[in-house]
Amino acid sequence: MSRSNPASFLIKSVDFTVSGISEPLYVMYVRGEEALSEPFWFELQVQNLDQNIMTPDQVVGKAATITFNYEVAGSAKQRYVNAIVGEFSFLYTEIAGNSARWNTYRFRLIPECVYKLGYNQYCKIYLKNTADNGQTTPNTTALDAISQVFQDYGYSNVTKNITNPSQYELRDFCVQYNESALNFVSRLLEQEGIFYYFQHTQSQCTLVMQNNNTQHDTCPDTLQYVIDAAAGIANPSVHALTLHQTTVPYQHQVQDFNFQTPDEALTANTTPSSGTAGSGNQFLWYEGPAGYQISDSGSGRAKARLNHIQAITSVVRGQSYYPGLLPGYFVQLADHPMQSLQGKFLLTRVRHELNTNWRRDAGGADTVPAEYKATFESIPSTLTYSPPRTALVPRIYGTQTAILINVQPDVFGRVQVCFTSWDPINKQTDASTSCWVRPMQAISGKGWGSHVIPRLTNGSESAPTQEVVVTFINGNPDYPIITGMVYNGKNPVPYKQNTAQNIIMGIKTNASSDGTRYHEARLDDTAKNELFYMKAQNQWTMDIFGNGTWNVNKDTAGGNNNLGDFTWTIANNATTTISGTLTEDVKKTKTVTIEGDETYTNKGNRTLTVNGNTTNETDGNETATVKGNYANTTSGNYTLTVDGNLTIKAQSITLEAQQNVTVNGMQVNLKGSTALSATAAQT
């Protein structure tokens, strides 16, 4: 409800309306504060004349408008504050002379963005997931995530005064973790050096995001400096004007690391321009890790931090009765004897105090003028403002577990997981909602090291259950890394242990949906029956480029006296290829049993040395074919026993003995086809 002021004051009246409340609301006082990159607030104490007392459900969450009606040089002007009722208090009631009630209330107004974003705490991974030939591509920026937040919560009154938006780093993803949507948005803006402020109309409040000093509007009236505050009541003026400046670091340096480009030095620094605060000293403000992955982003981060330091150390403060001061606007100051306190300045903070001195009488009119005062802070218009980092930065200290949802790793071995304990959006069967996470390895090098990539248990489950252990570098939710895997109620251990002993360990893979196909290396430490078991499901290839030794030794541990045996069992064929020499040394007996045929091919010479006896026994026929000469030399006797016939065929046969040659038979026939002769030295 409006109340008039004498003509000598700039402020003429103040109106306050709340959506859905038709009864006039009489303002008793207004307190408020507005600042760059801070949600504004206004607190009012009001009265109304009504038999019924307002209740919180009538006003909390409703749109409300404050209208400061003022006059400059005879021209009527309005300054609006459009907001949402965030808090409401009923204070007291009084009976009026006409039996109606004068009810007194306190309202606290907040921006619509605070109402919609500030009371929603959530956990979510913001990303645009793509992959190209196994190479994941970062393609979401802080502004993308912020736009998505606004869309998710139905907040659309936003203007982006952003120059060169492509300067902001493309991220793999960014995480909102146990924080309000407002804190998440503020944190991202602070990281990138983007500030915000609000523009008001009678029916709307618009949030303006900005990263430059070239798109600010200017307050319509120039403030003239006056020494005597009372002299400036009726005109746009400023008094109690002060300049505050302090020492700041000369340069700001940031550093970080990107695993995809490990040889790139991600160090950036920036220095103030000559003549600005801090120029000329050698102070360095260093920060690492600064939360970026490419060099250009580092330069932007360093510049944003330096902008903030300069903004808070070159501050002009003042007081005014002028109600048209708004953060995010330039104000023109004039007539100060100090040159540095004249010119254009960017308003960074404005505090409002208004007392209407409301005194009700039978007519319900004011009896004492309203008193308004604004206290402001500003910086030179040549500086670009960057916000301080006041938003809470979430940290995840220690480890968490997650569920693996994608078996296909990218070129860096990264896999996708679902943080089932805190990510309600992520679907365990939808890889497009998940971030990529590197698994830690025991050792790693350039093309060498261990390679153990977590993978799904099998493909037959409706929802994956493979659980991995995740930690976060520096506690930052944006930098997870898999450090191990664990068993759970769906994925039991591969070996059933005796609860009194932990004697079996090993590695067992899974190559089939039913778990029947796998590789395995198992160590069983059962006392006096220790076992090292290895299994290859299909093929086993072993390459040795030096010497290889297999020893099956005697077991003497714990008083044992067991000789070790070695058994090869091959279900199908076996092929042995030796490029050099094969030597076999058998201390005892060697037995070879061949149930099928045997073929022996020797392309060179063959020497067989037997120190004892040799026995050849053939159940069937035996044929020996010698394509060259055949010589058989026996140091002792030679006996040839043939149960059937003996046939010797040759071109020529010579029987030669140093003593006698005896031919015995039932009948001996000698026949020569041409001639037969016999000679001897004696007859």
Coordinates of N, CA and C in Angstrom, one line a residue, residues 33 36 50 70 97 105 126 143 191 201 206 228 269 310 336 403 466 490 578 592 629 667 669:
E33 N 19.5 -6.6 0.7 CA 20.9 -6.6 0.2 C 20.9 -7.3 -1.1
L36 N 26.6 -8.8 -6.6 CA 27.0 -9.7 -7.7 C 27.3 -11.1 -7.2
D50 N -7.6 -6.4 8.8 CA -8.4 -7.5 8.3 C -8.9 -8.3 9.5
Y70 N 9.9 6.9 -6.7 CA 10.7 8.1 -6.4 C 10.6 9.1 -7.6
G97 N -10.2 0.5 16.4 CA -11.3 1.1 17.1 C -12.7 0.6 16.5
Y105 N 2.9 -8.5 10.2 CA 3.6 -9.7 9.7 C 5.1 -9.3 9.3
Y126 N 26.3 -34.9 -14.8 CA 25.9 -34.2 -16.0 C 26.9 -34.5 -17.1
L143 N 28.5 -24.4 -18.8 CA 27.3 -23.7 -19.2 C 26.2 -24.7 -19.6
Q191 N 34.0 -21.4 -10.8 CA 35.1 -22.0 -11.4 C 35.5 -21.3 -12.7
T201 N 11.6 -6.3 -13.2 CA 10.5 -5.5 -13.7 C 9.3 -5.7 -12.7
T206 N 14.9 -11.4 -13.8 CA 15.7 -12.2 -14.7 C 17.1 -12.3 -14.2
D228 N 27.7 17.4 2.8 CA 26.6 17.4 3.7 C 25.5 16.4 3.2
N269 N 49.7 -18.8 -16.0 CA 49.8 -17.7 -15.0 C 49.4 -16.5 -15.7
Q310 N 41.7 -8.5 -7.8 CA 41.7 -7.0 -8.1 C 40.4 -6.4 -7.7
H336 N 33.6 14.9 -7.1 CA 34.4 14.7 -6.0 C 35.8 15.3 -6.2
I403 N 28.6 -50.1 -9.5 CA 28.2 -51.3 -10.3 C 28.7 -51.0 -11.8
Q466 N 28.2 -56.6 -11.1 CA 29.6 -56.6 -10.8 C 30.0 -55.3 -10.1
K490 N 25.2 -61.2 -5.0 CA 24.9 -61.8 -6.3 C 26.2 -62.5 -6.9
I578 N 61.7 -78.9 -32.4 CA 62.9 -78.5 -31.8 C 63.9 -78.1 -32.8
V592 N 57.2 -96.6 -23.4 CA 56.4 -95.9 -24.4 C 55.4 -96.9 -24.9
N629 N 73.5 -99.8 -48.3 CA 74.1 -101.0 -47.8 C 73.6 -101.4 -46.4
Q667 N 67.4 -132.8 -45.9 CA 67.9 -133.0 -47.3 C 68.5 -131.7 -47.7
N669 N 70.0 -129.8 -51.0 CA 70.1 -129.8 -52.5 C 70.9 -128.6 -52.9

